[in-house]
PDB file of C-alpha atoms in Angstrom:
ATOM      1  CA  MET P  19     -62.655 127.368 -93.508  1.00  0.00           C
ATOM      2  CA  LYS P  20     -61.863 130.553 -91.578  1.00  0.00           C
ATOM      3  CA  SER P  21     -63.210 134.033 -92.241  1.00  0.00           C
ATOM      4  CA  ARG P  22     -63.436 135.258 -95.815  1.00  0.00           C
ATOM      5  CA  TYR P  23     -62.111 138.701 -94.724  1.00  0.00           C
ATOM      6  CA  ARG P  24     -59.597 139.852 -92.125  1.00  0.00           C
ATOM      7  CA  ASP P  25     -59.233 143.415 -90.833  1.00  0.00           C
ATOM      8  CA  GLY P  26     -55.728 144.732 -91.332  1.00  0.00           C
ATOM      9  CA  CYS P  27     -54.954 142.394 -94.260  1.00  0.00           C
ATOM     10  CA  PHE P  28     -54.065 144.468 -97.320  1.00  0.00           C
ATOM     11  CA  TYR P  29     -55.148 141.631 -99.638  1.00  0.00           C
ATOM     12  CA  CYS P  30     -58.602 141.693 -98.021  1.00  0.00           C
ATOM     13  CA  GLU P  31     -58.824 145.472 -97.695  1.00  0.00           C
ATOM     14  CA  HIS P  32     -57.306 146.356-101.096  1.00  0.00           C
ATOM     15  CA  ASN P  33     -55.750 149.328 -99.334  1.00  0.00           C
ATOM     16  CA  GLN P  34     -52.895 151.751-100.053  1.00  0.00           C
ATOM     17  CA  THR P  35     -50.260 149.238 -98.911  1.00  0.00           C
ATOM     18  CA  GLN P  36     -51.461 146.826-101.570  1.00  0.00           C
ATOM     19  CA  VAL P  37     -51.395 149.571-104.216  1.00  0.00           C
ATOM     20  CA  GLU P  38     -47.830 150.438-103.208  1.00  0.00           C
ATOM     21  CA  ARG P  39     -46.696 146.807-103.468  1.00  0.00           C
ATOM     22  CA  MET P  40     -48.503 145.417-106.521  1.00  0.00           C
ATOM     23  CA  VAL P  41     -50.571 146.044-109.634  1.00  0.00           C
ATOM     24  CA  PRO P  42     -53.535 143.780-110.473  1.00  0.00           C
ATOM     25  CA  ILE P  43     -53.075 141.975-113.787  1.00  0.00           C
ATOM     26  CA  ILE P  44     -56.161 139.763-114.139  1.00  0.00           C
ATOM     27  CA  PRO P  45     -58.760 138.076-111.957  1.00  0.00           C
ATOM     28  CA  LEU P  46     -58.593 134.274-112.070  1.00  0.00           C
ATOM     29  CA  ASP P  47     -61.173 131.714-110.908  1.00  0.00           C
ATOM     30  CA  VAL P  48     -60.531 131.954-107.137  1.00  0.00           C
ATOM     31  CA  SER P  49     -57.627 134.377-106.966  1.00  0.00           C
ATOM     32  CA  THR P  50     -56.080 137.485-108.478  1.00  0.00           C
ATOM     33  CA  PHE P  51     -52.839 137.693-110.462  1.00  0.00           C
ATOM     34  CA  TYR P  52     -50.707 140.720-109.506  1.00  0.00           C
ATOM     35  CA  LEU P  53     -47.451 142.176-110.808  1.00  0.00           C
ATOM     36  CA  ASN P  54     -45.151 142.843-107.872  1.00  0.00           C
ATOM     37  CA  ARG P  55     -43.743 146.389-107.942  1.00  0.00           C
ATOM     38  CA  ASP P  56     -40.456 144.899-106.648  1.00  0.00           C
ATOM     39  CA  GLN P  57     -38.990 143.781-109.948  1.00  0.00           C
ATOM     40  CA  THR P  58     -35.734 142.342-108.591  1.00  0.00           C
ATOM     41  CA  HIS P  59     -36.479 139.651-111.155  1.00  0.00           C
ATOM     42  CA  PRO P  60     -38.365 141.073-114.152  1.00  0.00           C
ATOM     43  CA  GLY P  61     -41.906 139.736-114.163  1.00  0.00           C
ATOM     44  CA  ARG P  62     -41.988 138.910-110.437  1.00  0.00           C
ATOM     45  CA  ALA P  63     -45.647 138.361-109.592  1.00  0.00           C
ATOM     46  CA  ILE P  64     -48.108 137.202-106.940  1.00  0.00           C
ATOM     47  CA  VAL P  65     -51.240 135.058-107.071  1.00  0.00           C
ATOM     48  CA  ALA P  66     -53.426 135.799-104.035  1.00  0.00           C
ATOM     49  CA  LEU P  67     -56.548 133.941-102.973  1.00  0.00           C
ATOM     50  CA  ASP P  68     -59.681 136.113-103.203  1.00  0.00           C
ATOM     51  CA  TRP P  69     -60.700 135.451 -99.584  1.00  0.00           C
ATOM     52  CA  HIS P  70     -58.730 135.157 -96.393  1.00  0.00           C
ATOM     53  CA  VAL P  71     -57.158 131.959 -95.170  1.00  0.00           C
ATOM     54  CA  ASP P  72     -53.750 131.634 -93.558  1.00  0.00           C
ATOM     55  CA  GLU P  73     -52.797 128.150 -94.701  1.00  0.00           C
ATOM     56  CA  LEU P  74     -53.165 126.027 -97.836  1.00  0.00           C
ATOM     57  CA  PHE P  75     -54.589 123.151 -95.766  1.00  0.00           C
ATOM     58  CA  GLU P  76     -57.484 125.364 -94.635  1.00  0.00           C
ATOM     59  CA  LEU P  77     -59.002 125.139 -98.121  1.00  0.00           C
ATOM     60  CA  THR P  78     -61.354 122.343 -99.086  1.00  0.00           C
ATOM     61  CA  ALA P  79     -59.905 119.952-101.651  1.00  0.00           C
ATOM     62  CA  PRO P  80     -61.883 121.500-104.552  1.00  0.00           C
ATOM     63  CA  MET P  81     -60.922 125.051-103.522  1.00  0.00           C
ATOM     64  CA  ARG P  82     -57.281 124.034-103.089  1.00  0.00           C
ATOM     65  CA  GLN P  83     -57.292 122.498-106.565  1.00  0.00           C
ATOM     66  CA  ALA P  84     -58.897 125.613-108.033  1.00  0.00           C
ATOM     67  CA  PHE P  85     -56.249 127.792-106.381  1.00  0.00           C
ATOM     68  CA  ILE P  86     -53.382 125.602-107.617  1.00  0.00           C
ATOM     69  CA  ASP P  87     -54.943 125.666-111.100  1.00  0.00           C
ATOM     70  CA  ASP P  88     -54.957 129.483-110.939  1.00  0.00           C
ATOM     71  CA  VAL P  89     -51.303 129.499-109.881  1.00  0.00           C
ATOM     72  CA  ALA P  90     -50.415 127.181-112.770  1.00  0.00           C
ATOM     73  CA  GLN P  91     -52.322 129.379-115.241  1.00  0.00           C
ATOM     74  CA  ALA P  92     -50.572 132.521-113.986  1.00  0.00           C
ATOM     75  CA  ALA P  93     -47.175 130.803-114.137  1.00  0.00           C
ATOM     76  CA  ALA P  94     -47.776 129.716-117.744  1.00  0.00           C
ATOM     77  CA  ILE P  95     -48.745 133.282-118.700  1.00  0.00           C
ATOM     78  CA  LEU P  96     -45.712 134.652-116.884  1.00  0.00           C
ATOM     79  CA  LYS P  97     -43.318 132.178-118.497  1.00  0.00           C
ATOM     80  CA  GLU P  98     -44.612 132.967-121.974  1.00  0.00           C
ATOM     81  CA  TYR P  99     -44.565 136.732-121.382  1.00  0.00           C
ATOM     82  CA  THR P 100     -41.085 136.873-119.814  1.00  0.00           C
ATOM     83  CA  GLY P 101     -39.381 134.085-121.768  1.00  0.00           C
ATOM     84  CA  ALA P 102     -38.211 132.642-118.448  1.00  0.00           C
ATOM     85  CA  SER P 103     -36.425 129.309-118.372  1.00  0.00           C
ATOM     86  CA  LYS P 104     -37.945 128.533-114.949  1.00  0.00           C
ATOM     87  CA  ILE P 105     -40.674 129.900-112.711  1.00  0.00           C
ATOM     88  CA  ASN P 106     -39.858 129.648-108.999  1.00  0.00           C
ATOM     89  CA  TYR P 107     -42.736 129.426-106.530  1.00  0.00           C
ATOM     90  CA  GLY P 108     -42.810 130.626-102.933  1.00  0.00           C
ATOM     91  CA  ILE P 109     -45.423 130.532-100.201  1.00  0.00           C
ATOM     92  CA  TYR P 110     -44.428 132.342 -97.041  1.00  0.00           C
ATOM     93  CA  GLY P 111     -46.800 134.172 -94.739  1.00  0.00           C
ATOM     94  CA  ASP P 112     -44.811 135.137 -91.691  1.00  0.00           C
ATOM     95  CA  THR P 113     -45.259 138.835 -92.506  1.00  0.00           C
ATOM     96  CA  VAL P 114     -48.506 138.666 -94.541  1.00  0.00           C
ATOM     97  CA  SER P 115     -50.597 135.659 -93.540  1.00  0.00           C
ATOM     98  CA  HIS P 116     -53.107 135.861 -96.427  1.00  0.00           C
ATOM     99  CA  LEU P 117     -52.564 132.803 -98.653  1.00  0.00           C
ATOM    100  CA  HIS P 118     -50.586 133.795-101.752  1.00  0.00           C
ATOM    101  CA  PHE P 119     -47.880 132.468-104.045  1.00  0.00           C
ATOM    102  CA  HIS P 120     -44.870 134.449-105.182  1.00  0.00           C
ATOM    103  CA  LEU P 121     -43.959 133.649-108.793  1.00  0.00           C
ATOM    104  CA  VAL P 122     -40.397 134.506-109.787  1.00  0.00           C
ATOM    105  CA  PRO P 123     -39.343 134.098-113.423  1.00  0.00           C
ATOM    106  CA  LYS P 124     -35.695 133.074-113.761  1.00  0.00           C
ATOM    107  CA  LEU P 125     -33.166 132.961-116.598  1.00  0.00           C
ATOM    108  CA  PRO P 126     -29.763 131.227-116.674  1.00  0.00           C
ATOM    109  CA  SER P 127     -28.216 134.685-117.138  1.00  0.00           C
ATOM    110  CA  ASP P 128     -29.577 135.832-113.733  1.00  0.00           C
ATOM    111  CA  ALA P 129     -26.830 136.448-111.177  1.00  0.00           C
ATOM    112  CA  ASP P 130     -28.486 134.056-108.712  1.00  0.00           C
ATOM    113  CA  TRP P 131     -29.225 131.216-111.165  1.00  0.00           C
ATOM    114  CA  MET P 132     -28.240 127.886-109.561  1.00  0.00           C
ATOM    115  CA  MET P 133     -26.769 129.501-106.445  1.00  0.00           C
ATOM    116  CA  HIS P 134     -26.004 127.053-103.685  1.00  0.00           C
ATOM    117  CA  SER P 135     -25.681 127.834-100.015  1.00  0.00           C
TER     118      SER P 135
END
């Protein structure tokens, strides 16, 4: 596993950029559940690992399972709270490499429900 902290990473530093982008909701077992300030989809949230790794495969199997369990717990909370029909999951990292999931609650009434390219 790589470093547990990376300079310049707002998830590691808990700096002003992080404050501008998200609000902490609750700590989970190995991650933190945040509400994204960008509410393009009401309830849009993030689950970020509590230490720095770039890739999911960098975690040991038990840590990976714990992180996925946290994501599932956050998604269940989000679905109940928002009444969403579906929670969409995204892992990116090309602009912020710290391992995190985007959770996006969706409803059939959303303009982009079932859009096809």
